[in-house]
């Protein structure tokens, strides 16, 4: 079993990931949805979350909505 952690890139979800990475007994998967609402800022959030997942050594999954 693994936990899917939805991370937007905002402070609250980044802190959630930090706490879960430190305390979870099960593997984590980082998930992100790029809604595309804010143009380049949305794409930058997706890149930030991908880099954060890599820093934690966790798998990353994402999708982009149009």
mmCIF file of N, CA, C and O in Angstrom:
data_model
loop_
_atom_site.group_PDB
_atom_site.id
_atom_site.type_symbol
_atom_site.label_atom_id
_atom_site.label_comp_id
_atom_site.label_asym_id
_atom_site.label_seq_id
_atom_site.Cartn_x
_atom_site.Cartn_y
_atom_site.Cartn_z
ATOM 1 N N UNK A 1 0.838 -1.167 0.000
ATOM 2 C CA UNK A 1 0.000 0.000 0.000
ATOM 3 C C UNK A 1 0.891 1.241 0.000
ATOM 4 O O UNK A 1 1.967 1.246 0.575
ATOM 5 N N UNK A 2 0.414 2.316 -0.636
ATOM 6 C CA UNK A 2 1.108 3.601 -0.646
ATOM 7 C C UNK A 2 0.072 4.701 -0.454
ATOM 8 O O UNK A 2 -1.109 4.521 -0.753
ATOM 9 N N UNK A 3 0.530 5.831 0.049
ATOM 10 C CA UNK A 3 -0.334 6.997 0.189
ATOM 11 C C UNK A 3 -0.065 7.937 -0.977
ATOM 12 O O UNK A 3 1.093 8.223 -1.306
ATOM 13 N N UNK A 4 -1.137 8.453 -1.570
ATOM 14 C CA UNK A 4 -1.051 9.463 -2.607
ATOM 15 C C UNK A 4 -1.238 10.813 -1.934
ATOM 16 O O UNK A 4 -2.280 11.061 -1.319
ATOM 17 N N UNK A 5 -0.236 11.668 -2.037
ATOM 18 C CA UNK A 5 -0.279 12.979 -1.385
ATOM 19 C C UNK A 5 -0.414 14.044 -2.466
ATOM 20 O O UNK A 5 0.482 14.215 -3.292
ATOM 21 N N UNK A 6 -1.551 14.738 -2.480
ATOM 22 C CA UNK A 6 -1.784 15.797 -3.451
ATOM 23 C C UNK A 6 -1.067 17.056 -2.990
ATOM 24 O O UNK A 6 -1.305 17.557 -1.891
ATOM 25 N N UNK A 7 -0.179 17.560 -3.841
ATOM 26 C CA UNK A 7 0.629 18.734 -3.494
ATOM 27 C C UNK A 7 0.434 19.794 -4.570
ATOM 28 O O UNK A 7 0.753 19.571 -5.734
ATOM 29 N N UNK A 8 -0.085 20.945 -4.160
ATOM 30 C CA UNK A 8 -0.343 22.036 -5.109
ATOM 31 C C UNK A 8 0.898 22.892 -5.337
ATOM 32 O O UNK A 8 1.009 23.555 -6.359
ATOM 33 N N UNK A 9 1.774 22.893 -4.354
ATOM 34 C CA UNK A 9 2.924 23.790 -4.392
ATOM 35 C C UNK A 9 2.782 24.923 -3.395
ATOM 36 O O UNK A 9 3.720 25.672 -3.156
ATOM 37 N N UNK A 10 1.598 25.056 -2.807
ATOM 38 C CA UNK A 10 1.380 26.063 -1.776
ATOM 39 C C UNK A 10 1.970 25.609 -0.442
ATOM 40 O O UNK A 10 2.318 24.444 -0.257
ATOM 41 N N UNK A 11 2.066 26.556 0.471
ATOM 42 C CA UNK A 11 2.697 26.294 1.764
ATOM 43 C C UNK A 11 2.030 25.138 2.501
ATOM 44 O O UNK A 11 2.720 24.259 3.037
ATOM 45 N N UNK A 12 0.709 25.112 2.528
ATOM 46 C CA UNK A 12 0.022 24.078 3.309
ATOM 47 C C UNK A 12 0.302 22.675 2.785
ATOM 48 O O UNK A 12 0.592 21.760 3.563
ATOM 49 N N UNK A 13 0.263 22.475 1.478
ATOM 50 C CA UNK A 13 0.492 21.127 0.964
ATOM 51 C C UNK A 13 1.959 20.728 1.014
ATOM 52 O O UNK A 13 2.286 19.547 1.162
ATOM 53 N N UNK A 14 2.858 21.703 0.928
ATOM 54 C CA UNK A 14 4.288 21.401 1.061
ATOM 55 C C UNK A 14 4.604 20.975 2.494
ATOM 56 O O UNK A 14 5.354 20.019 2.720
ATOM 57 N N UNK A 15 4.002 21.643 3.467
ATOM 58 C CA UNK A 15 4.185 21.255 4.874
ATOM 59 C C UNK A 15 3.588 19.873 5.110
ATOM 60 O O UNK A 15 4.191 19.037 5.796
ATOM 61 N N UNK A 16 2.416 19.612 4.537
ATOM 62 C CA UNK A 16 1.809 18.289 4.655
ATOM 63 C C UNK A 16 2.764 17.217 4.130
ATOM 64 O O UNK A 16 2.986 16.196 4.785
ATOM 65 N N UNK A 17 3.352 17.446 2.960
ATOM 66 C CA UNK A 17 4.302 16.481 2.399
ATOM 67 C C UNK A 17 5.501 16.303 3.316
ATOM 68 O O UNK A 17 5.946 15.182 3.555
ATOM 69 N N UNK A 18 6.014 17.391 3.841
ATOM 70 C CA UNK A 18 7.172 17.323 4.737
ATOM 71 C C UNK A 18 6.866 16.463 5.966
ATOM 72 O O UNK A 18 7.656 15.591 6.336
ATOM 73 N N UNK A 19 5.710 16.682 6.570
ATOM 74 C CA UNK A 19 5.323 15.919 7.761
ATOM 75 C C UNK A 19 5.106 14.453 7.401
ATOM 76 O O UNK A 19 5.582 13.555 8.100
ATOM 77 N N UNK A 20 4.404 14.219 6.306
ATOM 78 C CA UNK A 20 4.136 12.830 5.927
ATOM 79 C C UNK A 20 5.412 12.094 5.545
ATOM 80 O O UNK A 20 5.573 10.918 5.875
ATOM 81 N N UNK A 21 6.326 12.763 4.871
ATOM 82 C CA UNK A 21 7.585 12.121 4.493
ATOM 83 C C UNK A 21 8.388 11.734 5.730
ATOM 84 O O UNK A 21 9.074 10.712 5.744
ATOM 85 N N UNK A 22 8.263 12.526 6.774
ATOM 86 C CA UNK A 22 9.007 12.249 8.001
ATOM 87 C C UNK A 22 8.352 11.155 8.844
ATOM 88 O O UNK A 22 9.051 10.460 9.590
ATOM 89 N N UNK A 23 7.015 10.988 8.714
ATOM 90 C CA UNK A 23 6.318 10.119 9.653
ATOM 91 C C UNK A 23 5.597 8.917 9.042
ATOM 92 O O UNK A 23 5.195 8.021 9.776
ATOM 93 N N UNK A 24 5.420 8.891 7.734
ATOM 94 C CA UNK A 24 4.609 7.830 7.125
ATOM 95 C C UNK A 24 5.304 6.473 7.219
ATOM 96 O O UNK A 24 6.492 6.346 6.953
ATOM 97 N N UNK A 25 4.533 5.484 7.605
ATOM 98 C CA UNK A 25 5.051 4.121 7.663
ATOM 99 C C UNK A 25 4.933 3.445 6.298
ATOM 100 O O UNK A 25 5.601 2.445 6.046
ATOM 101 N N UNK A 26 4.092 3.983 5.429
ATOM 102 C CA UNK A 26 3.877 3.435 4.086
ATOM 103 C C UNK A 26 4.562 4.350 3.061
ATOM 104 O O UNK A 26 4.773 5.532 3.309
ATOM 105 N N UNK A 27 4.876 3.806 1.894
ATOM 106 C CA UNK A 27 5.471 4.641 0.841
ATOM 107 C C UNK A 27 4.519 5.763 0.413
ATOM 108 O O UNK A 27 3.298 5.631 0.531
ATOM 109 N N UNK A 28 5.096 6.846 -0.077
ATOM 110 C CA UNK A 28 4.319 7.992 -0.548
ATOM 111 C C UNK A 28 4.509 8.176 -2.043
ATOM 112 O O UNK A 28 5.591 7.909 -2.579
ATOM 113 N N UNK A 29 3.467 8.666 -2.690
ATOM 114 C CA UNK A 29 3.523 9.092 -4.078
ATOM 115 C C UNK A 29 3.030 10.531 -4.104
ATOM 116 O O UNK A 29 1.966 10.846 -3.560
ATOM 117 N N UNK A 30 3.785 11.421 -4.723
ATOM 118 C CA UNK A 30 3.422 12.832 -4.804
ATOM 119 C C UNK A 30 2.613 13.041 -6.085
ATOM 120 O O UNK A 30 3.048 12.652 -7.173
ATOM 121 N N UNK A 31 1.439 13.666 -5.949
ATOM 122 C CA UNK A 31 0.564 13.920 -7.096
ATOM 123 C C UNK A 31 0.318 15.422 -7.238
ATOM 124 O O UNK A 31 0.219 16.145 -6.238
ATOM 125 N N UNK A 32 0.226 15.865 -8.495
ATOM 126 C CA UNK A 32 -0.032 17.281 -8.767
ATOM 127 C C UNK A 32 -0.958 17.400 -9.968
ATOM 128 O O UNK A 32 -0.798 16.672 -10.951
ATOM 129 N N UNK A 33 -1.917 18.312 -9.888
ATOM 130 C CA UNK A 33 -2.789 18.619 -11.017
ATOM 131 C C UNK A 33 -2.527 20.056 -11.429
ATOM 132 O O UNK A 33 -2.689 20.983 -10.630
ATOM 133 N N UNK A 34 -2.082 20.233 -12.676
ATOM 134 C CA UNK A 34 -1.879 21.568 -13.240
ATOM 135 C C UNK A 34 -3.170 21.946 -13.946
ATOM 136 O O UNK A 34 -3.463 21.445 -15.031
ATOM 137 N N UNK A 35 -3.945 22.813 -13.326
ATOM 138 C CA UNK A 35 -5.225 23.224 -13.895
ATOM 139 C C UNK A 35 -5.042 24.199 -15.054
ATOM 140 O O UNK A 35 -5.979 24.451 -15.797
ATOM 141 N N UNK A 36 -3.851 24.765 -15.199
ATOM 142 C CA UNK A 36 -3.562 25.667 -16.300
ATOM 143 C C UNK A 36 -4.251 27.016 -16.197
ATOM 144 O O UNK A 36 -4.246 27.780 -17.155
ATOM 145 N N UNK A 37 -4.818 27.311 -15.068
ATOM 146 C CA UNK A 37 -5.585 28.543 -14.902
ATOM 147 C C UNK A 37 -4.681 29.779 -14.878
ATOM 148 O O UNK A 37 -5.064 30.841 -15.344
ATOM 149 N N UNK A 38 -3.474 29.626 -14.355
ATOM 150 C CA UNK A 38 -2.589 30.782 -14.184
ATOM 151 C C UNK A 38 -1.419 30.787 -15.167
ATOM 152 O O UNK A 38 -0.384 31.381 -14.902
ATOM 153 N N UNK A 39 -1.558 30.122 -16.297
ATOM 154 C CA UNK A 39 -0.525 30.158 -17.335
ATOM 155 C C UNK A 39 0.811 29.624 -16.851
ATOM 156 O O UNK A 39 0.903 28.530 -16.300
ATOM 157 N N UNK A 40 1.852 30.423 -17.057
ATOM 158 C CA UNK A 40 3.210 30.006 -16.703
ATOM 159 C C UNK A 40 3.359 29.758 -15.206
ATOM 160 O O UNK A 40 4.129 28.896 -14.790
ATOM 161 N N UNK A 41 2.611 30.482 -14.391
ATOM 162 C CA UNK A 41 2.691 30.261 -12.937
ATOM 163 C C UNK A 41 2.215 28.845 -12.591
ATOM 164 O O UNK A 41 2.791 28.192 -11.711
ATOM 165 N N UNK A 42 1.200 28.347 -13.281
ATOM 166 C CA UNK A 42 0.729 26.979 -13.051
ATOM 167 C C UNK A 42 1.796 25.964 -13.451
ATOM 168 O O UNK A 42 2.038 24.991 -12.735
ATOM 169 N N UNK A 43 2.432 26.207 -14.586
ATOM 170 C CA UNK A 43 3.503 25.311 -15.047
ATOM 171 C C UNK A 43 4.681 25.348 -14.078
ATOM 172 O O UNK A 43 5.307 24.316 -13.807
ATOM 173 N N UNK A 44 4.976 26.523 -13.544
ATOM 174 C CA UNK A 44 6.070 26.651 -12.567
ATOM 175 C C UNK A 44 5.750 25.869 -11.295
ATOM 176 O O UNK A 44 6.636 25.241 -10.711
ATOM 177 N N UNK A 45 4.499 25.888 -10.858
ATOM 178 C CA UNK A 45 4.097 25.102 -9.689
ATOM 179 C C UNK A 45 4.335 23.615 -9.942
ATOM 180 O O UNK A 45 4.836 22.899 -9.072
ATOM 181 N N UNK A 46 3.976 23.148 -11.128
ATOM 182 C CA UNK A 46 4.169 21.734 -11.467
ATOM 183 C C UNK A 46 5.652 21.368 -11.428
ATOM 184 O O UNK A 46 6.026 20.314 -10.900
ATOM 185 N N UNK A 47 6.497 22.230 -11.965
ATOM 186 C CA UNK A 47 7.947 21.972 -11.931
ATOM 187 C C UNK A 47 8.474 21.977 -10.502
ATOM 188 O O UNK A 47 9.316 21.152 -10.130
ATOM 189 N N UNK A 48 7.979 22.894 -9.685
ATOM 190 C CA UNK A 48 8.399 22.972 -8.290
ATOM 191 C C UNK A 48 8.038 21.693 -7.537
ATOM 192 O O UNK A 48 8.864 21.132 -6.808
ATOM 193 N N UNK A 49 6.814 21.212 -7.722
ATOM 194 C CA UNK A 49 6.367 20.009 -7.022
ATOM 195 C C UNK A 49 7.159 18.792 -7.509
ATOM 196 O O UNK A 49 7.538 17.929 -6.713
ATOM 197 N N UNK A 50 7.433 18.722 -8.805
ATOM 198 C CA UNK A 50 8.243 17.618 -9.343
ATOM 199 C C UNK A 50 9.635 17.627 -8.722
ATOM 200 O O UNK A 50 10.163 16.575 -8.326
ATOM 201 N N UNK A 51 10.235 18.799 -8.612
ATOM 202 C CA UNK A 51 11.566 18.913 -8.006
ATOM 203 C C UNK A 51 11.520 18.563 -6.518
ATOM 204 O O UNK A 51 12.442 17.927 -5.996
ATOM 205 N N UNK A 52 10.466 18.946 -5.846
ATOM 206 C CA UNK A 52 10.304 18.626 -4.427
ATOM 207 C C UNK A 52 10.208 17.112 -4.231
ATOM 208 O O UNK A 52 10.861 16.553 -3.350
ATOM 209 N N UNK A 53 9.412 16.463 -5.057
ATOM 210 C CA UNK A 53 9.301 15.002 -4.976
ATOM 211 C C UNK A 53 10.654 14.353 -5.205
ATOM 212 O O UNK A 53 11.035 13.419 -4.487
ATOM 213 N N UNK A 54 11.403 14.847 -6.174
ATOM 214 C CA UNK A 54 12.736 14.300 -6.455
ATOM 215 C C UNK A 54 13.658 14.493 -5.260
ATOM 216 O O UNK A 54 14.443 13.605 -4.912
ATOM 217 N N UNK A 55 13.570 15.647 -4.618
ATOM 218 C CA UNK A 55 14.399 15.924 -3.443
ATOM 219 C C UNK A 55 14.113 14.927 -2.316
ATOM 220 O O UNK A 55 15.023 14.530 -1.584
ATOM 221 N N UNK A 56 12.853 14.532 -2.182
ATOM 222 C CA UNK A 56 12.481 13.540 -1.174
ATOM 223 C C UNK A 56 12.713 12.114 -1.656
ATOM 224 O O UNK A 56 12.537 11.170 -0.893
ATOM 225 N N UNK A 57 13.043 11.951 -2.931
ATOM 226 C CA UNK A 57 13.239 10.619 -3.482
ATOM 227 C C UNK A 57 11.926 9.864 -3.638
ATOM 228 O O UNK A 57 11.895 8.634 -3.532
ATOM 229 N N UNK A 58 10.848 10.593 -3.902
ATOM 230 C CA UNK A 58 9.524 9.993 -4.012
ATOM 231 C C UNK A 58 9.040 10.008 -5.459
ATOM 232 O O UNK A 58 9.362 10.926 -6.218
ATOM 233 N N UNK A 59 8.222 9.020 -5.827
ATOM 234 C CA UNK A 59 7.637 9.033 -7.165
ATOM 235 C C UNK A 59 6.707 10.227 -7.326
ATOM 236 O O UNK A 59 6.088 10.685 -6.355
ATOM 237 N N UNK A 60 6.607 10.712 -8.555
ATOM 238 C CA UNK A 60 5.803 11.893 -8.871
ATOM 239 C C UNK A 60 4.878 11.561 -10.032
ATOM 240 O O UNK A 60 5.318 11.016 -11.047
ATOM 241 N N UNK A 61 3.601 11.874 -9.876
ATOM 242 C CA UNK A 61 2.632 11.745 -10.955
ATOM 243 C C UNK A 61 1.913 13.080 -11.113
ATOM 244 O O UNK A 61 1.692 13.797 -10.144
ATOM 245 N N UNK A 62 1.584 13.408 -12.366
ATOM 246 C CA UNK A 62 0.898 14.681 -12.589
ATOM 247 C C UNK A 62 0.020 14.567 -13.825
ATOM 248 O O UNK A 62 0.163 13.667 -14.652
ATOM 249 N N UNK A 63 -0.892 15.516 -13.919
ATOM 250 C CA UNK A 63 -1.724 15.657 -15.105
ATOM 251 C C UNK A 63 -1.945 17.139 -15.333
ATOM 252 O O UNK A 63 -1.847 17.939 -14.399
ATOM 253 N N UNK A 64 -2.211 17.470 -16.583
ATOM 254 C CA UNK A 64 -2.479 18.858 -16.928
ATOM 255 C C UNK A 64 -3.860 18.935 -17.551
ATOM 256 O O UNK A 64 -4.164 18.185 -18.496
ATOM 257 N N UNK A 65 -4.697 19.807 -17.034
ATOM 258 C CA UNK A 65 -6.034 20.005 -17.564
ATOM 259 C C UNK A 65 -6.027 21.202 -18.496
ATOM 260 O O UNK A 65 -5.244 22.133 -18.322
ATOM 261 N N UNK A 66 -6.908 21.162 -19.441
ATOM 262 C CA UNK A 66 -6.994 22.299 -20.387
ATOM 263 C C UNK A 66 -8.309 22.982 -20.294
ATOM 264 O O UNK A 66 -9.271 22.476 -19.915
#
